[in-house]
Amino acid sequence: MVHETIKLPVNYKEKLDTHGHEPYLVTYLMDNYESLDLQRKRPLVIICPGGGYEYQSVREAEPIAVKMNSMGFQAAVLYYSCAPMEFPSALCDAAEAVYYARKHADEWHVDANRIILAGFSAGAHLAASLGVYWNGLNGLLPKYLSYKSEDIKPNALMLGYPVITAGEYAHRGSIVNVLGEKAKGHEEYVSLEKLVTKDVPPTFIWHTSEDQAVPTQNSIFFTLALQENHIPVEYHLFQKGLHGLALATEETSVPGKGPIQNECAVWTDLFNTWVHSLWGDRDLFLR
């Protein structure tokens, strides 16, 4: 196992006030072995923890990465810019992370065409943001980064109880924090259900009906927009479960508070099956 903290470049710093934020990746990479398969290349899941763009939840960081490893994925956790920040600092961080991972794919035993950007809550908003903006939409990312669009494209998205809309059902704190002061009042930049095009990657989404922090309309609106643009999407809406479930198991629970929701813990298996079916190789991780 290669466990490393990598400071990401900030190639947009001269154009954007980063308020001193320095994004970094923590990797959870499995080695290859001669007795198994020296040529094995695995999909990579880059995880964006939630926290309302104020902080990154530890419950949605390392435990998720370790779980992804257990299912045969390489994994990394992105610690991206949080408030105070200037939009689109966090989005640029996500683009930098995908670019860096793709350029190091051989070293990391990663399939460069199977990089999955995963997020929870506000982290899911970040993942979905790169999902809509990677192709140069509205000229946003090309203003700050000179990378080719295909180098920063996530090949798939995994969104857990995602913040999506800046409209009526918004998680207002996340929207205020991601926009920052200079972009305040420009909610159209971050109301992602209105920005979906045919270029958004295939997407796996899960949410719970009991989520009172981020209403289910967020994930429903995004799912409908994906369907309207003929984007492959799998959406699971569980009846029970409060916001911030992470793995929904004891591993990511807070003693005496939870949350544990056994019926929601199957989301990792559902996601794993979806990835296998997405790329048509059910025995991918058994080679």
PDB file of C-alpha atoms in Angstrom:
ATOM      1  CA  MET A   1       0.000   0.000   0.000  1.00  0.00           C
ATOM      2  CA  VAL A   2       1.326   3.444  -0.977  1.00  0.00           C
ATOM      3  CA  HIS A   3      -0.003   6.084   1.414  1.00  0.00           C
ATOM      4  CA  GLU A   4       1.202   9.557   0.516  1.00  0.00           C
ATOM      5  CA  THR A   5       0.193  13.191   0.963  1.00  0.00           C
ATOM      6  CA  ILE A   6       0.705  15.154  -2.252  1.00  0.00           C
ATOM      7  CA  LYS A   7       0.558  18.925  -2.429  1.00  0.00           C
ATOM      8  CA  LEU A   8      -1.200  19.834  -5.663  1.00  0.00           C
ATOM      9  CA  PRO A   9       0.026  22.637  -7.898  1.00  0.00           C
ATOM     10  CA  VAL A  10      -2.029  25.828  -7.862  1.00  0.00           C
ATOM     11  CA  ASN A  11      -1.708  26.878 -11.487  1.00  0.00           C
ATOM     12  CA  TYR A  12      -4.488  29.440 -11.160  1.00  0.00           C
ATOM     13  CA  LYS A  13      -3.051  31.387  -8.222  1.00  0.00           C
ATOM     14  CA  GLU A  14      -2.054  34.454 -10.276  1.00  0.00           C
ATOM     15  CA  LYS A  15      -5.582  34.742 -11.653  1.00  0.00           C
ATOM     16  CA  LEU A  16      -7.509  33.845  -8.530  1.00  0.00           C
ATOM     17  CA  ASP A  17      -7.176  34.780  -4.876  1.00  0.00           C
ATOM     18  CA  THR A  18      -6.851  31.434  -3.112  1.00  0.00           C
ATOM     19  CA  HIS A  19      -6.799  33.002   0.381  1.00  0.00           C
ATOM     20  CA  GLY A  20      -3.781  30.868   1.175  1.00  0.00           C
ATOM     21  CA  HIS A  21      -5.531  27.541   0.560  1.00  0.00           C
ATOM     22  CA  GLU A  22      -3.205  24.797  -0.624  1.00  0.00           C
ATOM     23  CA  PRO A  23      -5.111  21.783  -1.990  1.00  0.00           C
ATOM     24  CA  TYR A  24      -3.658  18.327  -1.499  1.00  0.00           C
ATOM     25  CA  LEU A  25      -4.347  14.675  -2.176  1.00  0.00           C
ATOM     26  CA  VAL A  26      -3.907  11.782   0.223  1.00  0.00           C
ATOM     27  CA  THR A  27      -3.463   8.565  -1.725  1.00  0.00           C
ATOM     28  CA  TYR A  28      -4.491   5.018  -0.850  1.00  0.00           C
ATOM     29  CA  LEU A  29      -2.828   3.000  -3.600  1.00  0.00           C
ATOM     30  CA  MET A  30      -2.434  -0.763  -3.758  1.00  0.00           C
ATOM     31  CA  ASP A  31       0.786  -2.170  -5.176  1.00  0.00           C
ATOM     32  CA  ASN A  32       1.078  -4.768  -7.892  1.00  0.00           C
ATOM     33  CA  TYR A  33       2.914  -8.017  -7.205  1.00  0.00           C
ATOM     34  CA  GLU A  34       4.607 -10.522  -9.477  1.00  0.00           C
ATOM     35  CA  SER A  35       2.728 -13.375  -7.828  1.00  0.00           C
ATOM     36  CA  LEU A  36      -0.577 -11.666  -8.704  1.00  0.00           C
ATOM     37  CA  ASP A  37      -0.408  -9.319 -11.705  1.00  0.00           C
ATOM     38  CA  LEU A  38       2.344  -6.774 -12.340  1.00  0.00           C
ATOM     39  CA  GLN A  39       0.326  -5.184 -15.152  1.00  0.00           C
ATOM     40  CA  ARG A  40      -2.929  -4.654 -13.267  1.00  0.00           C
ATOM     41  CA  LYS A  41      -4.473  -1.200 -13.695  1.00  0.00           C
ATOM     42  CA  ARG A  42      -7.388  -0.333 -11.453  1.00  0.00           C
ATOM     43  CA  PRO A  43     -10.028   2.389 -11.586  1.00  0.00           C
ATOM     44  CA  LEU A  44      -9.264   5.314  -9.291  1.00  0.00           C
ATOM     45  CA  VAL A  45     -11.856   6.936  -7.021  1.00  0.00           C
ATOM     46  CA  ILE A  46     -10.984  10.519  -6.025  1.00  0.00           C
ATOM     47  CA  ILE A  47     -13.078  11.362  -2.963  1.00  0.00           C
ATOM     48  CA  CYS A  48     -14.322  14.867  -2.120  1.00  0.00           C
ATOM     49  CA  PRO A  49     -15.565  14.884   1.499  1.00  0.00           C
ATOM     50  CA  GLY A  50     -18.508  17.063   2.473  1.00  0.00           C
ATOM     51  CA  GLY A  51     -18.661  19.877   4.989  1.00  0.00           C
ATOM     52  CA  GLY A  52     -20.617  22.721   3.418  1.00  0.00           C
ATOM     53  CA  TYR A  53     -17.464  24.125   1.776  1.00  0.00           C
ATOM     54  CA  GLU A  54     -16.416  25.113   5.331  1.00  0.00           C
ATOM     55  CA  TYR A  55     -14.302  22.034   6.150  1.00  0.00           C
ATOM     56  CA  GLN A  56     -13.827  18.426   5.052  1.00  0.00           C
ATOM     57  CA  SER A  57     -15.555  15.718   7.045  1.00  0.00           C
ATOM     58  CA  VAL A  58     -13.149  13.025   8.232  1.00  0.00           C
ATOM     59  CA  ARG A  59     -16.054  10.580   8.176  1.00  0.00           C
ATOM     60  CA  GLU A  60     -16.283  10.986   4.403  1.00  0.00           C
ATOM     61  CA  ALA A  61     -12.544  10.786   3.771  1.00  0.00           C
ATOM     62  CA  GLU A  62     -10.270   7.902   4.822  1.00  0.00           C
ATOM     63  CA  PRO A  63     -13.072   5.421   5.702  1.00  0.00           C
ATOM     64  CA  ILE A  64     -14.469   5.829   2.181  1.00  0.00           C
ATOM     65  CA  ALA A  65     -11.014   5.401   0.640  1.00  0.00           C
ATOM     66  CA  VAL A  66     -10.331   2.224   2.601  1.00  0.00           C
ATOM     67  CA  LYS A  67     -13.722   0.835   1.606  1.00  0.00           C
ATOM     68  CA  MET A  68     -12.974   1.594  -2.049  1.00  0.00           C
ATOM     69  CA  ASN A  69      -9.650  -0.264  -1.685  1.00  0.00           C
ATOM     70  CA  SER A  70     -11.483  -3.268  -0.283  1.00  0.00           C
ATOM     71  CA  MET A  71     -13.553  -3.412  -3.468  1.00  0.00           C
ATOM     72  CA  GLY A  72     -10.531  -3.224  -5.766  1.00  0.00           C
ATOM     73  CA  PHE A  73     -10.329   0.505  -6.486  1.00  0.00           C
ATOM     74  CA  GLN A  74      -7.328   2.725  -6.070  1.00  0.00           C
ATOM     75  CA  ALA A  75      -8.367   5.735  -4.006  1.00  0.00           C
ATOM     76  CA  ALA A  76      -7.360   9.260  -3.092  1.00  0.00           C
ATOM     77  CA  VAL A  77      -8.955  11.934  -0.919  1.00  0.00           C
ATOM     78  CA  LEU A  78      -8.979  15.518  -2.202  1.00  0.00           C
ATOM     79  CA  TYR A  79      -8.664  18.233   0.431  1.00  0.00           C
ATOM     80  CA  TYR A  80      -9.924  21.196  -1.561  1.00  0.00           C
ATOM     81  CA  SER A  81     -10.354  24.915  -0.908  1.00  0.00           C
ATOM     82  CA  CYS A  82     -12.996  25.962   1.595  1.00  0.00           C
ATOM     83  CA  ALA A  83     -14.366  29.317   2.765  1.00  0.00           C
ATOM     84  CA  PRO A  84     -13.117  31.944   2.628  1.00  0.00           C
ATOM     85  CA  MET A  85     -12.343  31.460  -1.036  1.00  0.00           C
ATOM     86  CA  GLU A  86     -12.933  33.022  -4.402  1.00  0.00           C
ATOM     87  CA  PHE A  87     -15.030  31.100  -6.916  1.00  0.00           C
ATOM     88  CA  PRO A  88     -14.028  28.824  -8.636  1.00  0.00           C
ATOM     89  CA  SER A  89     -11.100  27.898  -6.358  1.00  0.00           C
ATOM     90  CA  ALA A  90     -12.504  24.526  -5.272  1.00  0.00           C
ATOM     91  CA  LEU A  91     -13.473  23.641  -8.835  1.00  0.00           C
ATOM     92  CA  CYS A  92      -9.927  24.366 -10.000  1.00  0.00           C
ATOM     93  CA  ASP A  93      -8.650  22.132  -7.186  1.00  0.00           C
ATOM     94  CA  ALA A  94     -10.787  19.261  -8.479  1.00  0.00           C
ATOM     95  CA  ALA A  95      -9.532  19.798 -12.022  1.00  0.00           C
ATOM     96  CA  GLU A  96      -5.929  19.830 -10.748  1.00  0.00           C
ATOM     97  CA  ALA A  97      -6.553  16.574  -8.878  1.00  0.00           C
ATOM     98  CA  VAL A  98      -7.914  14.742 -11.919  1.00  0.00           C
ATOM     99  CA  TYR A  99      -5.095  16.101 -14.089  1.00  0.00           C
ATOM    100  CA  TYR A 100      -2.440  15.045 -11.575  1.00  0.00           C
ATOM    101  CA  ALA A 101      -3.930  11.580 -11.158  1.00  0.00           C
ATOM    102  CA  ARG A 102      -4.166  11.029 -14.893  1.00  0.00           C
ATOM    103  CA  LYS A 103      -0.538  12.099 -15.417  1.00  0.00           C
ATOM    104  CA  HIS A 104       0.564   9.658 -12.705  1.00  0.00           C
ATOM    105  CA  ALA A 105      -1.719   6.830 -13.786  1.00  0.00           C
ATOM    106  CA  ASP A 106       1.054   4.414 -14.748  1.00  0.00           C
ATOM    107  CA  GLU A 107       2.978   5.055 -11.532  1.00  0.00           C
ATOM    108  CA  TRP A 108      -0.200   4.545  -9.486  1.00  0.00           C
ATOM    109  CA  HIS A 109      -1.302   1.392 -11.406  1.00  0.00           C
ATOM    110  CA  VAL A 110      -4.423   3.291 -12.494  1.00  0.00           C
ATOM    111  CA  ASP A 111      -6.422   3.048 -15.705  1.00  0.00           C
ATOM    112  CA  ALA A 112      -6.281   6.653 -16.947  1.00  0.00           C
ATOM    113  CA  ASN A 113      -9.659   6.212 -18.644  1.00  0.00           C
ATOM    114  CA  ARG A 114     -11.388   5.121 -15.433  1.00  0.00           C
ATOM    115  CA  ILE A 115     -11.015   7.991 -13.021  1.00  0.00           C
ATOM    116  CA  ILE A 116     -14.135   8.400 -10.899  1.00  0.00           C
ATOM    117  CA  LEU A 117     -14.779  11.639  -9.011  1.00  0.00           C
ATOM    118  CA  ALA A 118     -16.852  10.913  -5.900  1.00  0.00           C
ATOM    119  CA  GLY A 119     -18.300  13.320  -3.388  1.00  0.00           C
ATOM    120  CA  PHE A 120     -20.642  13.671  -0.452  1.00  0.00           C
ATOM    121  CA  SER A 121     -22.952  16.620   0.235  1.00  0.00           C
ATOM    122  CA  ALA A 122     -20.975  19.763  -0.685  1.00  0.00           C
ATOM    123  CA  GLY A 123     -18.179  17.485  -1.882  1.00  0.00           C
ATOM    124  CA  ALA A 124     -20.690  15.938  -4.265  1.00  0.00           C
ATOM    125  CA  HIS A 125     -21.491  19.451  -5.495  1.00  0.00           C
ATOM    126  CA  LEU A 126     -17.794  19.846  -6.243  1.00  0.00           C
ATOM    127  CA  ALA A 127     -17.620  16.511  -8.071  1.00  0.00           C
ATOM    128  CA  ALA A 128     -20.726  17.331 -10.101  1.00  0.00           C
ATOM    129  CA  SER A 129     -19.323  20.806 -10.823  1.00  0.00           C
ATOM    130  CA  LEU A 130     -16.308  19.331 -12.586  1.00  0.00           C
ATOM    131  CA  GLY A 131     -18.729  16.953 -14.271  1.00  0.00           C
ATOM    132  CA  VAL A 132     -20.474  19.884 -15.936  1.00  0.00           C
ATOM    133  CA  TYR A 133     -17.522  22.262 -16.383  1.00  0.00           C
ATOM    134  CA  TRP A 134     -14.670  19.968 -17.536  1.00  0.00           C
ATOM    135  CA  ASN A 135     -15.432  20.554 -21.227  1.00  0.00           C
ATOM    136  CA  GLY A 136     -14.920  24.338 -21.058  1.00  0.00           C
ATOM    137  CA  LEU A 137     -18.586  25.167 -20.468  1.00  0.00           C
ATOM    138  CA  ASN A 138     -19.129  28.938 -20.466  1.00  0.00           C
ATOM    139  CA  GLY A 139     -15.365  29.395 -20.787  1.00  0.00           C
ATOM    140  CA  LEU A 140     -15.021  29.103 -17.003  1.00  0.00           C
ATOM    141  CA  LEU A 141     -12.125  26.701 -16.424  1.00  0.00           C
ATOM    142  CA  PRO A 142     -10.096  27.823 -19.480  1.00  0.00           C
ATOM    143  CA  LYS A 143      -9.872  31.264 -17.809  1.00  0.00           C
ATOM    144  CA  TYR A 144      -7.806  29.745 -15.003  1.00  0.00           C
ATOM    145  CA  LEU A 145      -6.232  26.516 -16.286  1.00  0.00           C
ATOM    146  CA  SER A 146      -4.467  25.767 -19.555  1.00  0.00           C
ATOM    147  CA  TYR A 147      -5.011  22.000 -19.495  1.00  0.00           C
ATOM    148  CA  LYS A 148      -6.702  20.161 -22.320  1.00  0.00           C
ATOM    149  CA  SER A 149     -10.309  19.399 -21.467  1.00  0.00           C
ATOM    150  CA  GLU A 150      -9.833  15.655 -21.835  1.00  0.00           C
ATOM    151  CA  ASP A 151      -7.031  15.741 -19.242  1.00  0.00           C
ATOM    152  CA  ILE A 152      -9.337  17.036 -16.499  1.00  0.00           C
ATOM    153  CA  LYS A 153     -12.405  15.003 -17.408  1.00  0.00           C
ATOM    154  CA  PRO A 154     -13.693  12.575 -14.775  1.00  0.00           C
ATOM    155  CA  ASN A 155     -14.816   9.373 -16.491  1.00  0.00           C
ATOM    156  CA  ALA A 156     -17.667   8.853 -14.013  1.00  0.00           C
ATOM    157  CA  LEU A 157     -19.227  10.521 -10.979  1.00  0.00           C
ATOM    158  CA  MET A 158     -20.446   9.143  -7.648  1.00  0.00           C
ATOM    159  CA  LEU A 159     -22.652  11.590  -5.727  1.00  0.00           C
ATOM    160  CA  GLY A 160     -23.807  10.873  -2.170  1.00  0.00           C
ATOM    161  CA  TYR A 161     -26.674  13.054  -0.872  1.00  0.00           C
ATOM    162  CA  PRO A 162     -25.462  15.838  -3.172  1.00  0.00           C
ATOM    163  CA  VAL A 163     -25.884  19.579  -2.944  1.00  0.00           C
ATOM    164  CA  ILE A 164     -26.900  20.512  -6.502  1.00  0.00           C
ATOM    165  CA  THR A 165     -29.230  23.459  -6.801  1.00  0.00           C
ATOM    166  CA  ALA A 166     -28.882  27.104  -5.816  1.00  0.00           C
ATOM    167  CA  GLY A 167     -32.632  27.590  -6.109  1.00  0.00           C
ATOM    168  CA  GLU A 168     -35.551  26.982  -3.773  1.00  0.00           C
ATOM    169  CA  TYR A 169     -34.197  23.731  -2.312  1.00  0.00           C
ATOM    170  CA  ALA A 170     -30.594  24.861  -1.923  1.00  0.00           C
ATOM    171  CA  HIS A 171     -28.335  24.106   0.990  1.00  0.00           C
ATOM    172  CA  ARG A 172     -27.773  27.815   1.396  1.00  0.00           C
ATOM    173  CA  GLY A 173     -24.572  27.627   3.428  1.00  0.00           C
ATOM    174  CA  SER A 174     -22.801  25.574   0.760  1.00  0.00           C
ATOM    175  CA  ILE A 175     -23.880  27.942  -2.001  1.00  0.00           C
ATOM    176  CA  VAL A 176     -22.741  31.037  -0.102  1.00  0.00           C
ATOM    177  CA  ASN A 177     -19.394  29.446   0.744  1.00  0.00           C
ATOM    178  CA  VAL A 178     -18.592  28.125  -2.715  1.00  0.00           C
ATOM    179  CA  LEU A 179     -19.361  31.418  -4.416  1.00  0.00           C
ATOM    180  CA  GLY A 180     -17.444  33.634  -2.021  1.00  0.00           C
ATOM    181  CA  GLU A 181     -17.840  37.389  -1.835  1.00  0.00           C
ATOM    182  CA  LYS A 182     -16.741  38.304  -5.359  1.00  0.00           C
ATOM    183  CA  ALA A 183     -19.188  35.947  -7.078  1.00  0.00           C
ATOM    184  CA  LYS A 184     -21.999  36.552  -4.607  1.00  0.00           C
ATOM    185  CA  GLY A 185     -25.300  36.893  -6.434  1.00  0.00           C
ATOM    186  CA  HIS A 186     -24.213  34.706  -9.355  1.00  0.00           C
ATOM    187  CA  GLU A 187     -25.997  31.526  -8.330  1.00  0.00           C
ATOM    188  CA  GLU A 188     -26.318  30.532 -11.988  1.00  0.00           C
ATOM    189  CA  TYR A 189     -22.658  29.430 -11.828  1.00  0.00           C
ATOM    190  CA  VAL A 190     -23.396  26.770  -9.213  1.00  0.00           C
ATOM    191  CA  SER A 191     -26.986  25.654  -9.844  1.00  0.00           C
ATOM    192  CA  LEU A 192     -25.776  22.517 -11.548  1.00  0.00           C
ATOM    193  CA  GLU A 193     -29.078  21.055 -12.679  1.00  0.00           C
ATOM    194  CA  LYS A 194     -29.254  23.955 -15.164  1.00  0.00           C
ATOM    195  CA  LEU A 195     -25.763  23.322 -16.544  1.00  0.00           C
ATOM    196  CA  VAL A 196     -26.041  19.670 -17.585  1.00  0.00           C
ATOM    197  CA  THR A 197     -25.022  18.897 -21.169  1.00  0.00           C
ATOM    198  CA  LYS A 198     -24.474  15.714 -23.129  1.00  0.00           C
ATOM    199  CA  ASP A 199     -20.840  15.782 -21.967  1.00  0.00           C
ATOM    200  CA  VAL A 200     -21.498  15.062 -18.290  1.00  0.00           C
ATOM    201  CA  PRO A 201     -19.950  11.679 -17.374  1.00  0.00           C
ATOM    202  CA  PRO A 202     -22.070   8.671 -16.342  1.00  0.00           C
ATOM    203  CA  THR A 203     -23.281   9.218 -12.798  1.00  0.00           C
ATOM    204  CA  PHE A 204     -24.234   7.145  -9.747  1.00  0.00           C
ATOM    205  CA  ILE A 205     -26.347   8.985  -7.141  1.00  0.00           C
ATOM    206  CA  TRP A 206     -27.787   8.039  -3.783  1.00  0.00           C
ATOM    207  CA  HIS A 207     -29.855  10.031  -1.297  1.00  0.00           C
ATOM    208  CA  THR A 208     -32.371   9.507   1.525  1.00  0.00           C
ATOM    209  CA  SER A 209     -35.946  10.743   1.816  1.00  0.00           C
ATOM    210  CA  GLU A 210     -35.382  11.755   5.451  1.00  0.00           C
ATOM    211  CA  ASP A 211     -32.507  14.114   4.605  1.00  0.00           C
ATOM    212  CA  GLN A 212     -33.547  17.435   6.129  1.00  0.00           C
ATOM    213  CA  ALA A 213     -30.266  19.242   5.464  1.00  0.00           C
ATOM    214  CA  VAL A 214     -30.100  18.718   1.691  1.00  0.00           C
ATOM    215  CA  PRO A 215     -33.584  18.058   0.262  1.00  0.00           C
ATOM    216  CA  THR A 216     -33.950  15.199  -2.183  1.00  0.00           C
ATOM    217  CA  GLN A 217     -35.010  17.684  -4.867  1.00  0.00           C
ATOM    218  CA  ASN A 218     -31.284  18.327  -5.325  1.00  0.00           C
ATOM    219  CA  SER A 219     -30.532  14.803  -6.526  1.00  0.00           C
ATOM    220  CA  ILE A 220     -33.865  14.463  -8.326  1.00  0.00           C
ATOM    221  CA  PHE A 221     -33.325  17.644 -10.352  1.00  0.00           C
ATOM    222  CA  PHE A 222     -29.845  16.480 -11.387  1.00  0.00           C
ATOM    223  CA  THR A 223     -31.076  12.990 -12.270  1.00  0.00           C
ATOM    224  CA  LEU A 224     -33.836  14.408 -14.461  1.00  0.00           C
ATOM    225  CA  ALA A 225     -31.371  16.716 -16.215  1.00  0.00           C
ATOM    226  CA  LEU A 226     -29.044  13.783 -16.876  1.00  0.00           C
ATOM    227  CA  GLN A 227     -31.899  11.735 -18.308  1.00  0.00           C
ATOM    228  CA  GLU A 228     -32.973  14.612 -20.543  1.00  0.00           C
ATOM    229  CA  ASN A 229     -29.443  14.691 -21.952  1.00  0.00           C
ATOM    230  CA  HIS A 230     -29.273  10.890 -22.322  1.00  0.00           C
ATOM    231  CA  ILE A 231     -26.472  10.533 -19.764  1.00  0.00           C
ATOM    232  CA  PRO A 232     -26.261   7.077 -18.123  1.00  0.00           C
ATOM    233  CA  VAL A 233     -27.426   7.504 -14.528  1.00  0.00           C
ATOM    234  CA  GLU A 234     -28.282   5.196 -11.652  1.00  0.00           C
ATOM    235  CA  TYR A 235     -30.235   6.795  -8.809  1.00  0.00           C
ATOM    236  CA  HIS A 236     -31.078   5.242  -5.442  1.00  0.00           C
ATOM    237  CA  LEU A 237     -33.446   6.994  -3.049  1.00  0.00           C
ATOM    238  CA  PHE A 238     -33.551   5.266   0.324  1.00  0.00           C
ATOM    239  CA  GLN A 239     -36.552   5.830   2.588  1.00  0.00           C
ATOM    240  CA  LYS A 240     -34.645   6.032   5.886  1.00  0.00           C
ATOM    241  CA  GLY A 241     -31.522   7.915   6.815  1.00  0.00           C
ATOM    242  CA  LEU A 242     -30.440  11.366   7.912  1.00  0.00           C
ATOM    243  CA  HIS A 243     -27.913  13.567   6.151  1.00  0.00           C
ATOM    244  CA  GLY A 244     -24.210  12.696   6.268  1.00  0.00           C
ATOM    245  CA  LEU A 245     -24.403   8.914   6.458  1.00  0.00           C
ATOM    246  CA  ALA A 246     -21.011   8.318   4.794  1.00  0.00           C
ATOM    247  CA  LEU A 247     -20.708   4.491   4.835  1.00  0.00           C
ATOM    248  CA  ALA A 248     -23.896   4.332   6.970  1.00  0.00           C
ATOM    249  CA  THR A 249     -22.125   1.796   9.192  1.00  0.00           C
ATOM    250  CA  GLU A 250     -20.585   1.787  12.658  1.00  0.00           C
ATOM    251  CA  GLU A 251     -17.215   2.608  11.071  1.00  0.00           C
ATOM    252  CA  THR A 252     -18.358   6.131  10.179  1.00  0.00           C
ATOM    253  CA  SER A 253     -20.705   6.674  13.106  1.00  0.00           C
ATOM    254  CA  VAL A 254     -20.212   9.119  15.964  1.00  0.00           C
ATOM    255  CA  PRO A 255     -20.427   7.338  19.373  1.00  0.00           C
ATOM    256  CA  GLY A 256     -23.806   7.952  20.940  1.00  0.00           C
ATOM    257  CA  LYS A 257     -25.075   9.916  17.954  1.00  0.00           C
ATOM    258  CA  GLY A 258     -24.828   7.702  14.879  1.00  0.00           C
ATOM    259  CA  PRO A 259     -25.616   7.874  12.058  1.00  0.00           C
ATOM    260  CA  ILE A 260     -25.942   4.178  11.289  1.00  0.00           C
ATOM    261  CA  GLN A 261     -28.493   3.094   8.701  1.00  0.00           C
ATOM    262  CA  ASN A 262     -27.990  -0.525   7.747  1.00  0.00           C
ATOM    263  CA  GLU A 263     -30.357  -0.444   4.789  1.00  0.00           C
ATOM    264  CA  CYS A 264     -28.338   2.398   3.241  1.00  0.00           C
ATOM    265  CA  ALA A 265     -24.968   0.701   3.740  1.00  0.00           C
ATOM    266  CA  VAL A 266     -25.592  -1.287   0.560  1.00  0.00           C
ATOM    267  CA  TRP A 267     -24.804   1.822  -1.498  1.00  0.00           C
ATOM    268  CA  THR A 268     -21.149   0.748  -1.795  1.00  0.00           C
ATOM    269  CA  ASP A 269     -22.118  -2.634  -3.239  1.00  0.00           C
ATOM    270  CA  LEU A 270     -24.578  -0.979  -5.602  1.00  0.00           C
ATOM    271  CA  PHE A 271     -21.892   1.450  -6.725  1.00  0.00           C
ATOM    272  CA  ASN A 272     -19.389  -1.373  -7.227  1.00  0.00           C
ATOM    273  CA  THR A 273     -21.862  -3.322  -9.357  1.00  0.00           C
ATOM    274  CA  TRP A 274     -22.672  -0.180 -11.350  1.00  0.00           C
ATOM    275  CA  VAL A 275     -19.001   0.434 -12.141  1.00  0.00           C
ATOM    276  CA  HIS A 276     -18.596  -3.151 -13.341  1.00  0.00           C
ATOM    277  CA  SER A 277     -21.643  -2.875 -15.594  1.00  0.00           C
ATOM    278  CA  LEU A 278     -20.705   0.623 -16.803  1.00  0.00           C
ATOM    279  CA  TRP A 279     -17.510  -0.627 -18.407  1.00  0.00           C
ATOM    280  CA  GLY A 280     -18.764  -4.109 -19.173  1.00  0.00           C
ATOM    281  CA  ASP A 281     -16.147  -6.039 -17.211  1.00  0.00           C
ATOM    282  CA  ARG A 282     -17.698  -7.763 -14.244  1.00  0.00           C
ATOM    283  CA  ASP A 283     -14.488  -9.642 -13.507  1.00  0.00           C
ATOM    284  CA  LEU A 284     -12.374  -6.458 -13.655  1.00  0.00           C
ATOM    285  CA  PHE A 285     -11.025  -6.665 -10.116  1.00  0.00           C
ATOM    286  CA  LEU A 286     -10.493 -10.422 -10.189  1.00  0.00           C
ATOM    287  CA  ARG A 287      -7.791 -10.380 -12.857  1.00  0.00           C
TER     288      ARG A 287
END
